Short mmCIF file of C-alpha atoms and ligand atoms in Angstrom, two decimals:
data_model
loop_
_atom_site.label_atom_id
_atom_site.label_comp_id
_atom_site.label_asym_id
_atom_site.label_seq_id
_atom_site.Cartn_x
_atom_site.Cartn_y
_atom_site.Cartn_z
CA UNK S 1 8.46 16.47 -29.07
CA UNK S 2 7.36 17.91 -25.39
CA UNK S 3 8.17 15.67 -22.64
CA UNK S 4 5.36 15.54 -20.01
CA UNK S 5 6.97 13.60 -16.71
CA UNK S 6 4.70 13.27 -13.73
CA UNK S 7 5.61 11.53 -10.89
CA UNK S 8 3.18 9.46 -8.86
CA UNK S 9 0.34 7.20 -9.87
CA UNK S 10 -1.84 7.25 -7.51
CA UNK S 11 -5.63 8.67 -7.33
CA UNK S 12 -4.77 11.62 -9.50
CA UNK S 13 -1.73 10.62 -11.27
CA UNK S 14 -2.81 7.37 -12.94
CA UNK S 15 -5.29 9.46 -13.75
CA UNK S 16 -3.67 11.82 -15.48
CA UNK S 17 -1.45 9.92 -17.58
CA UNK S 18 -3.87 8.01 -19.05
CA UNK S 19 -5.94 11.11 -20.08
CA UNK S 20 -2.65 12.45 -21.59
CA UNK S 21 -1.75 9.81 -23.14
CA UNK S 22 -5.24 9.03 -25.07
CA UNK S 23 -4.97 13.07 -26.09
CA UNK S 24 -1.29 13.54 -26.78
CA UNK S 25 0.57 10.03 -26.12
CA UNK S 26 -1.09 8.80 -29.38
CA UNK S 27 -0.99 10.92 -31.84
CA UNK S 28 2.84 11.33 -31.25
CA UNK S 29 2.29 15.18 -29.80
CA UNK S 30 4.05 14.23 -26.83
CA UNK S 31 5.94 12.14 -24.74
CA UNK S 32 4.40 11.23 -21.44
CA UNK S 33 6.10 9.52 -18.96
CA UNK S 34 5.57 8.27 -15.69
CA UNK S 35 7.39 7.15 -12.41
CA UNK S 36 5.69 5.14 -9.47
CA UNK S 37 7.83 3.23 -6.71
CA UNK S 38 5.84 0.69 -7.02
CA UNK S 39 5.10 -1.40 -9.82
CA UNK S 40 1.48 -1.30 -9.38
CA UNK S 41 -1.20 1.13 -8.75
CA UNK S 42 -4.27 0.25 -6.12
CA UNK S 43 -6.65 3.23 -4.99
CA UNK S 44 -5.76 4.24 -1.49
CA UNK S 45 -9.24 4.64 0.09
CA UNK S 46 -9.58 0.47 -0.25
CA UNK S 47 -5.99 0.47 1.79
CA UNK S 48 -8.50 -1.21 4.83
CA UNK S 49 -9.68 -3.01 3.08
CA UNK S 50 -5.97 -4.80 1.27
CA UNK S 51 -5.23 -5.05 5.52
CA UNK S 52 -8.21 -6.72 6.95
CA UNK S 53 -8.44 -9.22 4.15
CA UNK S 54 -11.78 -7.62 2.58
CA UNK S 55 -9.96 -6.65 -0.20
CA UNK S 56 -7.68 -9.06 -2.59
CA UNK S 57 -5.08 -6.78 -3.90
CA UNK S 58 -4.12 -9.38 -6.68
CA UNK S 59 -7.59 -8.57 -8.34
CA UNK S 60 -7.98 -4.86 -7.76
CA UNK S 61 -4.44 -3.63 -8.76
CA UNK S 62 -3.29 -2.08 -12.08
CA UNK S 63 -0.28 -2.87 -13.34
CA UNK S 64 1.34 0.68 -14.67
CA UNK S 65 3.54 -1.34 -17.72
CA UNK S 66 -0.03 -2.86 -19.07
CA UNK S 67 -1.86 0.49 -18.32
CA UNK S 68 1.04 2.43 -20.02
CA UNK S 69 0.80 0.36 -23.23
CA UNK S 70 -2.50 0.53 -23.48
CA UNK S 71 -2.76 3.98 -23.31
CA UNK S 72 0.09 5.46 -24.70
CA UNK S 73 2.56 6.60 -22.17
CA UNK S 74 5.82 5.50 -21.26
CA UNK S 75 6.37 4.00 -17.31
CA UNK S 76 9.55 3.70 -15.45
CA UNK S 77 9.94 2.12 -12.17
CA UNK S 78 11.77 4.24 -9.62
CA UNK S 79 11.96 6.38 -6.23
CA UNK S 80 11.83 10.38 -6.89
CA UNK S 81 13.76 12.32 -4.65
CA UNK S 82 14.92 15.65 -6.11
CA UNK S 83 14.27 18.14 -9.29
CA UNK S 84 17.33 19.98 -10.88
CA UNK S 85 15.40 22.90 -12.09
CA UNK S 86 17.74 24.64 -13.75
CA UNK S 87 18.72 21.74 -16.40
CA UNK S 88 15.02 20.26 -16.17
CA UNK S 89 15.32 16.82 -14.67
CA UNK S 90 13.57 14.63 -12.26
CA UNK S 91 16.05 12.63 -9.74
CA UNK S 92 14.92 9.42 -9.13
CA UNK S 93 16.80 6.13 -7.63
CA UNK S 94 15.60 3.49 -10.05
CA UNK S 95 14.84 -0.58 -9.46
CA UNK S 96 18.61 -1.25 -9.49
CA UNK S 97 19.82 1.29 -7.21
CA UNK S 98 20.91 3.10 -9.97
CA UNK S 99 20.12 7.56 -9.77
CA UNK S 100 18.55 8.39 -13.40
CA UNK S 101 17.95 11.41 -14.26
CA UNK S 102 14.70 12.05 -16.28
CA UNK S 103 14.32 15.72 -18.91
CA UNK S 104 10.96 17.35 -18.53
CA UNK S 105 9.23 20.10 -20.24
CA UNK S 106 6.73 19.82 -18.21
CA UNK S 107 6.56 18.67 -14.68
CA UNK S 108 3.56 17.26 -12.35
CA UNK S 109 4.52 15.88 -9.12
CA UNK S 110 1.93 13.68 -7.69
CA UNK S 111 3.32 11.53 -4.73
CA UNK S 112 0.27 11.79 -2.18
CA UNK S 113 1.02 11.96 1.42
CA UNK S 114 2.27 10.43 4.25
CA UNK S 115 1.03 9.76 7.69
CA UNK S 116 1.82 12.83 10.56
CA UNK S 117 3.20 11.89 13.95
CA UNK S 118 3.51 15.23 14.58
CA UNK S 119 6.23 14.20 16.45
CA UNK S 120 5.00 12.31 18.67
CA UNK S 121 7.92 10.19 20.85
CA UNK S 122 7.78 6.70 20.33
CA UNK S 123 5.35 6.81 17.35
CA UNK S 124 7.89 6.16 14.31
CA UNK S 125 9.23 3.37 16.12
CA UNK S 126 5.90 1.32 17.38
CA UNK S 127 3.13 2.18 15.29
CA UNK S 128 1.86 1.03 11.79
CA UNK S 129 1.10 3.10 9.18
CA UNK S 130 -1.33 2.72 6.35
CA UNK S 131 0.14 4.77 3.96
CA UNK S 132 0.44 2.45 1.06
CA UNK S 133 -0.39 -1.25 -0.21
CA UNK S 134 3.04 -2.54 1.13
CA UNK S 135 2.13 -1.03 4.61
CA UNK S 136 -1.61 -2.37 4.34
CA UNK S 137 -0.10 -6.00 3.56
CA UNK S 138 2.20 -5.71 6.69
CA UNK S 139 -0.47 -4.66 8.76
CA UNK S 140 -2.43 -7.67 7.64
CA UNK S 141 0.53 -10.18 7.56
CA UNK S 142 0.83 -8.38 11.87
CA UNK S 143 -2.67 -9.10 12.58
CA UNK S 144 -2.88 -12.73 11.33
CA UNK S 145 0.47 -13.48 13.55
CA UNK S 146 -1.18 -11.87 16.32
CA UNK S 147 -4.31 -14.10 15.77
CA UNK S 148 -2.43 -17.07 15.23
CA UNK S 149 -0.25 -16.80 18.30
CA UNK S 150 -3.44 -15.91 20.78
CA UNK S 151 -5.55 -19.21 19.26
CA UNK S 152 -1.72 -21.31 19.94
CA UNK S 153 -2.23 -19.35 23.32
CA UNK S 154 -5.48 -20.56 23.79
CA UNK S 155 -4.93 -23.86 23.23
CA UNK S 156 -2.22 -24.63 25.54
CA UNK S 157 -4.69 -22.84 28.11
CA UNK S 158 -2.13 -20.43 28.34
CA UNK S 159 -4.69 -17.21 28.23
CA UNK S 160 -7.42 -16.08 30.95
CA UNK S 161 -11.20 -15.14 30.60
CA UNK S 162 -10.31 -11.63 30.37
CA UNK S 163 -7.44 -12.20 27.98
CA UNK S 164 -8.20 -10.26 24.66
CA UNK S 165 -6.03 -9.15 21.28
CA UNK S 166 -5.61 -5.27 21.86
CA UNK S 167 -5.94 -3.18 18.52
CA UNK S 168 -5.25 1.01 19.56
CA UNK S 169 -5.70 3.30 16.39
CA UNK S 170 -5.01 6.78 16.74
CA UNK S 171 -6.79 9.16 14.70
CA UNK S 172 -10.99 9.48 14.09
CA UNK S 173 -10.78 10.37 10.74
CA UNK S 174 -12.15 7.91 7.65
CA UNK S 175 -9.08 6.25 8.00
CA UNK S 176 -9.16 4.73 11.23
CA UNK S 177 -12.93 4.24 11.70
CA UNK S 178 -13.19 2.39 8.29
CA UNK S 179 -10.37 0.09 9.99
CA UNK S 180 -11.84 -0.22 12.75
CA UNK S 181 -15.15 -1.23 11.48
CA UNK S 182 -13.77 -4.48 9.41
CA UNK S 183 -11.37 -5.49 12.09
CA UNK S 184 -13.90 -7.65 14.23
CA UNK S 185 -15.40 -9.00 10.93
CA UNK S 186 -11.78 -10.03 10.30
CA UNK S 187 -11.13 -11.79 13.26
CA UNK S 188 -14.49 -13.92 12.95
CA UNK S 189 -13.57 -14.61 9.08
CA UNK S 190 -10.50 -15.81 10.83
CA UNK S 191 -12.11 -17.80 13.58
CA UNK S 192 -14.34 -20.00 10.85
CA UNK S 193 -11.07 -20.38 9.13
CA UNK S 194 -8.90 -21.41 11.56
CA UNK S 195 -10.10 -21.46 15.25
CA UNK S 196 -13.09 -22.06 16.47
CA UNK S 197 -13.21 -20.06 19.66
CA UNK S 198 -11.79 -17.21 18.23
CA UNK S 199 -14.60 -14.35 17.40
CA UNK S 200 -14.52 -10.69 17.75
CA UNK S 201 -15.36 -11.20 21.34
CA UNK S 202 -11.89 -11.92 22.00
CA UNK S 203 -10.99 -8.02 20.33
CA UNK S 204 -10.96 -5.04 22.11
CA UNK S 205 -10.48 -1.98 19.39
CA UNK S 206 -9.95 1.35 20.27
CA UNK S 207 -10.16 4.79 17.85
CA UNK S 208 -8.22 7.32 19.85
CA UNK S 209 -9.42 11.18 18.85
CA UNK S 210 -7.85 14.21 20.42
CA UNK S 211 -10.65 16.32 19.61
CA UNK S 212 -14.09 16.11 21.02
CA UNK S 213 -15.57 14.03 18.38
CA UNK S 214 -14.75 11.88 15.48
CA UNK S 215 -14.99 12.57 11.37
CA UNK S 216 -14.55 16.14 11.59
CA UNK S 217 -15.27 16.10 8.12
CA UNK S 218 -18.73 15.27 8.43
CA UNK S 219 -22.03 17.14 10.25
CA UNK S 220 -22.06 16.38 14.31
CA UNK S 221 -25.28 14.23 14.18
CA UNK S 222 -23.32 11.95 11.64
CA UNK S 223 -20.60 11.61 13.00
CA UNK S 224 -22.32 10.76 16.38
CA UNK S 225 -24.25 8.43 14.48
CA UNK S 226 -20.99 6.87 13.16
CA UNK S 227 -19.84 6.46 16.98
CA UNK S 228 -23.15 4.94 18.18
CA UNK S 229 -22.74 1.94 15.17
CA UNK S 230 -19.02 1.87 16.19
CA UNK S 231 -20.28 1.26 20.20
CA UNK S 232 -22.60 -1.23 18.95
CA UNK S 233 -20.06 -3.10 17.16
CA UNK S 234 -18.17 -3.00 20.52
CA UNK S 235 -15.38 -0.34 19.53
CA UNK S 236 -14.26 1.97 22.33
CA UNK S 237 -14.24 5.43 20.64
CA UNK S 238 -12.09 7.99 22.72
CA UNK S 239 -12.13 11.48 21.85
CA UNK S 240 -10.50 14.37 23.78
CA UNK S 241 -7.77 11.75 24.27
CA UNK S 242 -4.41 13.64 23.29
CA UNK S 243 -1.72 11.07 22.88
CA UNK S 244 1.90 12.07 24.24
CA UNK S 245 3.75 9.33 23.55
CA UNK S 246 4.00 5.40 22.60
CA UNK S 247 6.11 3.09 24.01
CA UNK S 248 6.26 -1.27 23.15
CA UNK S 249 3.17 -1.45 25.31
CA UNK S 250 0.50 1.19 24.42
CA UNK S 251 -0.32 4.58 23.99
CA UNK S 252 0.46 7.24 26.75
CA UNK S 253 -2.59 10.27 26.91
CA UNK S 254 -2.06 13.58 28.50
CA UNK S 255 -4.08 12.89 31.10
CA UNK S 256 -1.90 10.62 32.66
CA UNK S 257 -3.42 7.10 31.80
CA UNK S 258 -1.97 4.78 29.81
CA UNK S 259 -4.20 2.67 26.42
CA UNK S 260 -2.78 -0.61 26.50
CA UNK S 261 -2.50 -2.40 23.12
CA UNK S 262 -1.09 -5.15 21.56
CA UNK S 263 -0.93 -3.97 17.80
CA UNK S 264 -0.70 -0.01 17.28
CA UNK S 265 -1.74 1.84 14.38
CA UNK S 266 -1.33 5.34 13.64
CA UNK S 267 -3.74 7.60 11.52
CA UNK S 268 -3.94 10.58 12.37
CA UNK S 269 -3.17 13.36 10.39
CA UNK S 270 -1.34 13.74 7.04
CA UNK S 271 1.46 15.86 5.74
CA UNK S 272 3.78 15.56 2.14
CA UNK S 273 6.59 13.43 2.52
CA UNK S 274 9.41 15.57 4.43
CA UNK S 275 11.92 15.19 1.15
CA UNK S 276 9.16 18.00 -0.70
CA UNK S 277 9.44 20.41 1.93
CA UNK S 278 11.14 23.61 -0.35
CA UNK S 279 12.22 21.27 -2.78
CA UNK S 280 14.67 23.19 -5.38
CA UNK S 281 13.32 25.88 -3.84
CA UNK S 282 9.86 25.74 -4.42
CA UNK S 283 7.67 27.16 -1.96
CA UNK S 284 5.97 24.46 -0.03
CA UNK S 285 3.13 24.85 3.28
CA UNK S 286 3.56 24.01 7.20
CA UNK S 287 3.07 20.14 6.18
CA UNK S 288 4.88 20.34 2.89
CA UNK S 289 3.12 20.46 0.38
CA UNK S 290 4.13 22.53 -2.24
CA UNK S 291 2.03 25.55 -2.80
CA UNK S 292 0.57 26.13 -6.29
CA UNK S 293 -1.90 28.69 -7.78
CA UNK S 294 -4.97 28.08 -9.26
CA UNK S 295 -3.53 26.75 -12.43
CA UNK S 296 -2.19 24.34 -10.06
CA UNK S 297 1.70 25.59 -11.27
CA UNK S 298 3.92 25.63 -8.57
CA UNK S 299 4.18 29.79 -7.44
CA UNK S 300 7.86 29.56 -8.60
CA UNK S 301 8.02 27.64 -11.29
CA UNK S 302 5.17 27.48 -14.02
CA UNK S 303 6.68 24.41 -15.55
CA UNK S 304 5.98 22.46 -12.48
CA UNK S 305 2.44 21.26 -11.96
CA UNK S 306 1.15 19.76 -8.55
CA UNK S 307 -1.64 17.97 -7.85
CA UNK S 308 -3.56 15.80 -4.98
CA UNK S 309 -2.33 15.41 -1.42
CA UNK S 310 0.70 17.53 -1.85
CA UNK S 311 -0.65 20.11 -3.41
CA UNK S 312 -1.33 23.23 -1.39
CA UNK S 313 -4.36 24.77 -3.57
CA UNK S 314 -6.27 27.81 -1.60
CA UNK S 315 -9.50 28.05 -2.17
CA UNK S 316 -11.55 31.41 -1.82
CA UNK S 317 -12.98 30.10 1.60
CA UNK S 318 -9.81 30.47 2.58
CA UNK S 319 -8.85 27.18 3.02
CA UNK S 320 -6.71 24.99 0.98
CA UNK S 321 -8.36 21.99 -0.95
CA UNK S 322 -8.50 18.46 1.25
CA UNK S 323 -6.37 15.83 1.46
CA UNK S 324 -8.72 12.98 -0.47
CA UNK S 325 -9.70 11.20 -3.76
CA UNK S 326 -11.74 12.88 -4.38
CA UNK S 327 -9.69 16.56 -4.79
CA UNK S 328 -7.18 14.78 -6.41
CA UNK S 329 -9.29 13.69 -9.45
CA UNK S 330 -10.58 17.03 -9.93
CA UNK S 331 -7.26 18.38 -9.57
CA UNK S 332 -5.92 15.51 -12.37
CA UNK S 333 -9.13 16.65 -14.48
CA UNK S 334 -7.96 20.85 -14.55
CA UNK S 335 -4.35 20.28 -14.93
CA UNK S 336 -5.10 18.19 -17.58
CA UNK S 337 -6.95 20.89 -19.70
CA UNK S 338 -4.00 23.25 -18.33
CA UNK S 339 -1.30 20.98 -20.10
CA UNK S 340 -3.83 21.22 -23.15
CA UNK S 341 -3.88 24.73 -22.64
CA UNK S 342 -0.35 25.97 -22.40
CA UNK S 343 0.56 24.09 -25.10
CA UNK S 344 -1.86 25.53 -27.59
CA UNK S 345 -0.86 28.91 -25.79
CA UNK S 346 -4.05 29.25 -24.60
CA UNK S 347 -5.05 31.08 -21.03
CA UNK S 348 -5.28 28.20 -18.46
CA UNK S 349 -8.43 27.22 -15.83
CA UNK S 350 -8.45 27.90 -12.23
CA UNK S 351 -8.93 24.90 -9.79
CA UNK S 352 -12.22 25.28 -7.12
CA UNK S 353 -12.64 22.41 -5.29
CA UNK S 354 -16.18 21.46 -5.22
CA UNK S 355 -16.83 18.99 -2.15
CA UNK S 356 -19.35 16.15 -3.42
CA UNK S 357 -20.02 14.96 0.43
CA UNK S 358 -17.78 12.06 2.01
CA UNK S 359 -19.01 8.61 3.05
CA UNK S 360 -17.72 6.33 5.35
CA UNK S 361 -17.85 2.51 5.07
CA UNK S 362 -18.40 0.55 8.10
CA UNK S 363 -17.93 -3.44 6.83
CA UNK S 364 -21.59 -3.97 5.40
CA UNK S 365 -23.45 -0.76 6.04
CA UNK S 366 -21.98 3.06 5.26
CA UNK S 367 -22.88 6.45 6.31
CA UNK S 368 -21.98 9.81 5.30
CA UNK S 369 -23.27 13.19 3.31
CA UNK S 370 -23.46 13.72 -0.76
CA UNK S 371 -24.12 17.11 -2.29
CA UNK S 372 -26.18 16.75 -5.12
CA UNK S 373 -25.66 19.28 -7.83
CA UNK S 374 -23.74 21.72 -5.47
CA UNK S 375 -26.95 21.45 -3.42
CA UNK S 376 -26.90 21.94 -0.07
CA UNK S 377 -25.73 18.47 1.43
CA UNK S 378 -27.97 15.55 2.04
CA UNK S 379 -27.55 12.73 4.74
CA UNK S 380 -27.16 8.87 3.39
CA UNK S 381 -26.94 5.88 5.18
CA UNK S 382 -27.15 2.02 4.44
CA UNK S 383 -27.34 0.33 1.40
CA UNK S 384 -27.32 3.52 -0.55
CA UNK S 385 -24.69 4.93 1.15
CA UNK S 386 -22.59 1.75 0.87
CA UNK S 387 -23.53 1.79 -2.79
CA UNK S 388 -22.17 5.31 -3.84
CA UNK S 389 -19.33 4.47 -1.50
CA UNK S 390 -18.41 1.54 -3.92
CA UNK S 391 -19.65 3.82 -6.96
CA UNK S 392 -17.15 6.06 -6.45
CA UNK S 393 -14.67 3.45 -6.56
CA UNK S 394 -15.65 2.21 -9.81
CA UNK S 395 -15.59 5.66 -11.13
CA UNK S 396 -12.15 6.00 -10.41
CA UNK S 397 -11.43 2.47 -12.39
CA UNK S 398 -13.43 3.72 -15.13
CA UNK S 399 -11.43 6.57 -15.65
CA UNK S 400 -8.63 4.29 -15.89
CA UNK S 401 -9.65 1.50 -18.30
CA UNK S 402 -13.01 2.14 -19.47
CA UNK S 403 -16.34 1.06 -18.23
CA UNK S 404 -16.73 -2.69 -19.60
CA UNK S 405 -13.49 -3.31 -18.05
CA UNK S 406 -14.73 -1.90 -14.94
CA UNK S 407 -18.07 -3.61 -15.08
CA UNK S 408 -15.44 -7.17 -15.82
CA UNK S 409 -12.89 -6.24 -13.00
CA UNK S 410 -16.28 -5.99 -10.53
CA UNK S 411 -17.51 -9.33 -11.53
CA UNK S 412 -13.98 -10.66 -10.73
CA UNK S 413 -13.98 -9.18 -7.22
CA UNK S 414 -17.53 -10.48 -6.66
CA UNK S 415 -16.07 -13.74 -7.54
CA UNK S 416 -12.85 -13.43 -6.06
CA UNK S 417 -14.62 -12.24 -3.06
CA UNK S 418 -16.73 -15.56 -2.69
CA UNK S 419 -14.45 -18.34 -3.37
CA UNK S 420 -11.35 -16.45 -2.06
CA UNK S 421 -12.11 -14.20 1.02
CA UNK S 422 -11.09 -16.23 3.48
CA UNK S 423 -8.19 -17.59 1.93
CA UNK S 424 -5.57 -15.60 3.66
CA UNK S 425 -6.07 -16.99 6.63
CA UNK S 426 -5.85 -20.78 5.33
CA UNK S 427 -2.88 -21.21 3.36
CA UNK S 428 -0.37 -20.79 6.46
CA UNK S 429 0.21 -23.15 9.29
C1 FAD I 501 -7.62 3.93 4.33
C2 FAD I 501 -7.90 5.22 3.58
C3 FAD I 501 -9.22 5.56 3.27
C4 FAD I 501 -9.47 6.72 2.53
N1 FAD I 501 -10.77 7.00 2.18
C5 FAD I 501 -11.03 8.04 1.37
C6 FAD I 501 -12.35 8.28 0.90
O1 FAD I 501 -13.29 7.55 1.25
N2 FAD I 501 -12.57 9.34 0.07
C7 FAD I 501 -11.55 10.16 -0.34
O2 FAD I 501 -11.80 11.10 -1.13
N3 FAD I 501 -10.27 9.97 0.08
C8 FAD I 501 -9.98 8.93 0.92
N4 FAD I 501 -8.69 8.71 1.35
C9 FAD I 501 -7.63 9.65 0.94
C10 FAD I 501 -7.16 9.36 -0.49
O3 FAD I 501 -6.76 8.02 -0.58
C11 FAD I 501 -6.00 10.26 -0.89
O4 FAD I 501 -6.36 11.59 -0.61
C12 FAD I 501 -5.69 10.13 -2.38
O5 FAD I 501 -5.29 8.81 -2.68
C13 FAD I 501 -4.60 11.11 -2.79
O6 FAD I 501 -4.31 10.91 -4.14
P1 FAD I 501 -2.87 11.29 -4.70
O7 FAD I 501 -2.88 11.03 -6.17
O8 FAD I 501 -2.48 12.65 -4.23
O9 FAD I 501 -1.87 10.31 -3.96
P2 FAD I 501 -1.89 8.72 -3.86
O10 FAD I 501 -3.15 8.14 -4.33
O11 FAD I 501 -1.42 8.41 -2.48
O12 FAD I 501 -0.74 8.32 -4.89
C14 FAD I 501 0.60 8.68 -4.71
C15 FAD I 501 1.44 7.82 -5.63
O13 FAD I 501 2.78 8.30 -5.59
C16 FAD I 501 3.66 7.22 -5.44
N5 FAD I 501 4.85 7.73 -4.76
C17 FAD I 501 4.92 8.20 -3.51
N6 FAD I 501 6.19 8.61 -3.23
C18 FAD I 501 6.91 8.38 -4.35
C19 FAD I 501 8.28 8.59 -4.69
N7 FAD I 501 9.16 9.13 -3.85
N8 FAD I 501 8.70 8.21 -5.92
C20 FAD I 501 7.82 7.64 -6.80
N9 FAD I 501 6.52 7.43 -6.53
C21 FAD I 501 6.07 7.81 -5.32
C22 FAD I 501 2.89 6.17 -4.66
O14 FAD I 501 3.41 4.86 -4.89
C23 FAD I 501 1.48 6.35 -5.21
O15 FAD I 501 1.25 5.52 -6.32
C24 FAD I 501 -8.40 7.56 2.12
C25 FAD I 501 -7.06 7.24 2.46
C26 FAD I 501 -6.82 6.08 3.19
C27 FAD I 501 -5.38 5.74 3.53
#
């Protein structure tokens, strides 16, 4: 029997196993197997949401042993590092410290990416990173102590009128202005809870953007829009603001002055974890991800599928597909007809990316672009917006278990979200 192995369950990889192993897990025409480092599988683009409290990532995750039963694959807990080529086996350092080796037939390596400092001094050491549900708890568990201490502060009249908690994120992508947008809504959630003076009054966030405007992704007027809610909400956005360094105390700009902050967070940029940069030699891009063609097979090794942030998939304008959730699921849709494909021996389908417009969410509104039928794209804002923004979401868990499940896991974060939201900020003295 073939072995499929594909490391990664995230956006496209949970994905993918489960659509394998409905198709080929069971009917016994292949063994599919997958490896995560976590136990657990939560969709990335909610990572905001798991730090600022929105989000209860008890309710919203998927355990990969329950989704594995259910649909037919096999899941094995462990950290992948290398690929011996040459005797077909995945490397991976399991739960017990133990290296495994893993056979494959067939490979898909689908481990996301990671945040880029670009090398920026002083980032590694001082600066948060949302770049998975461990880092989004830490973040939360940071900003809570932070709170915490400044109310303690506050009541030994320790603080002055202009005292304020200092939140610096670096990077205007949909990262760090979906962040920034719950973070005073957090610290008033926190303030009923715990405090009574505190209230987003007492927060001074800033998105930091070295280019002249943020959410390149989106049209100008959008994204200018986007700034004006931000300003309203009382969010300093600063673009052209090149960052040169970070030390205990803030962020350092090029031009000379210096962001003072008290909890820094980095999001800017992404790149494939360094370990995948020419991997048994594969060929891999300027931010490592390994380059594929449009079957999505690695260019030196056609048993070796990639897919979603560390992929490196051209497309004919020249540019190679995004980094986002979106990419990724259509990239877990085509390799899955590829894997189909080969083995019946039949001639595999290219990837094209086809952009279906990004939103942003900003706490209880959203704003962003769709493209309806590969029309030209269309501005949404508001309910809508925040609608197809949560839509999209869903989509993702219906792929995964099926859309009563789905429709039961949203009535359990409705619930979850009334009677609970607030409960992170109780249960600790
Ligand atoms: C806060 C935030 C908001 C976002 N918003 C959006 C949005 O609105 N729309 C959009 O399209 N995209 C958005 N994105 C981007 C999107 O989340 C990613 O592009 C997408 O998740 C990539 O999917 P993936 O399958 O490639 O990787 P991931 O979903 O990151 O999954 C990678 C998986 O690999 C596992 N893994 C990693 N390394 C190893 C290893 N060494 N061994 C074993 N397992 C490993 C991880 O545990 C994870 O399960 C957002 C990202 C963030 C952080």
């Amino acid at each position: 029997m073939k072995k499929i192995v594909i490391v990664g369950g995230g956006a496209g990889g949970l994905e993918l196993a489960t659509d394998l192993g409905d198709k080929l897990g069971k009917n016994n025409q292949a063994e599919i197997t997958l490896i995560d480092k976590n136990s657990y599988h939560l969709w990335k683009p909610l990572l905001h949401e798991v730090a600022t409290g929105v989000l209860d990532e008890q309710v919203d995750n998927i355990f990969y042993a329950s989704q594995a039963q259910q649909h037919h694959f096999l899941f094995t807990q462990g950290t992948f590092s290398n690929i011996d080529r040459q005797n077909k086996q995945v490397i991976i350092t399991d739960f017990q410290d133990e290296t495994v080796s893993i056979r494959y037939d067939i490979l898909v390596v689908a481990i996301g990416s990671t945040s880029n400092d670009f090398g920026t001094p002083g980032v590694n050491e001082h600066c948060i990173f949302l770049d998975d549900q461990n880092a989004a708890i830490q973040l939360r568990e940071t900003l809570i102590t932070k709170f915490s201490s400044f109310c303690s502060m506050v009541d030994q009249n320790a603080t002055s009128n202009s005292d304020k908690i200092r939140i610096a994120i670096v990077g205007g992508g949909a990262t760090g202005v979906e962040l920034a947008s719950e973070l005073p809504h957090m610290v008033d959630a926190f303030g009923a809870c715990r405090h009574n003076k505190m209230c987003s009054e007492l927060l001074e966030v800033a998105v930091i953007e070295a280019t002249d405007r943020i959410l390149p992704a989106l049209p100008e007027d959008t994204a200018l829009s986007i700034t004006n809610t931000l300003q309203k909400r009382g969010i300093n956005v600063l673009t052209n603001t090149m960052i040169t360094k970070a030390e205990s105390d803030g962020f350092y700009p090029k031009d000379g002055n210096t962001i003072k902050a008290d909890i820094m967070i980095w999001t800017a940029g992404v790149k494939a974890p360094d370990y995948l940069k020419e991997i048994a030699g594969l060929e891999s891009s300027r931010s490592n991800q390994l380059v594929v063609k449009p079957t999505l097979q690695t260019t030196r090794d056609d048993s070796i599928f990639v897919i979603g942030d560390c992929a490196y998939a051209m497309q004919g304008n020249g540019r190679a597909a995004p980094p986002s959730a979106q990419a990724a699921h259509q990239m877990a849709k085509i390799c899955f007809e590829n894997i189909i494909r080969s083995l019946n021996n039949k001639p595999m389908k290219s990837f094209k990316y086809i952009d279906n417009g990004t939103i942003i969410s900003l706490h209880d509104t959203a704003q962003g672009v769709i493209k309806l039928l590969g029309k030209s794209q269309m501005g949404v804002k508001g309910f809508l917006a925040l609608m197809i923004h949560r839509f999209l979401y869903r989509t993702h868990q219906a792929n995964l278990l099926g859309i009563f499940k789905t429709m039961r896991f949203a009535r359990a974060s409705k619930f979850m979200y009334k009677t609970k939201s607030t409960s992170i900020f109780t249960h600790r003295d």
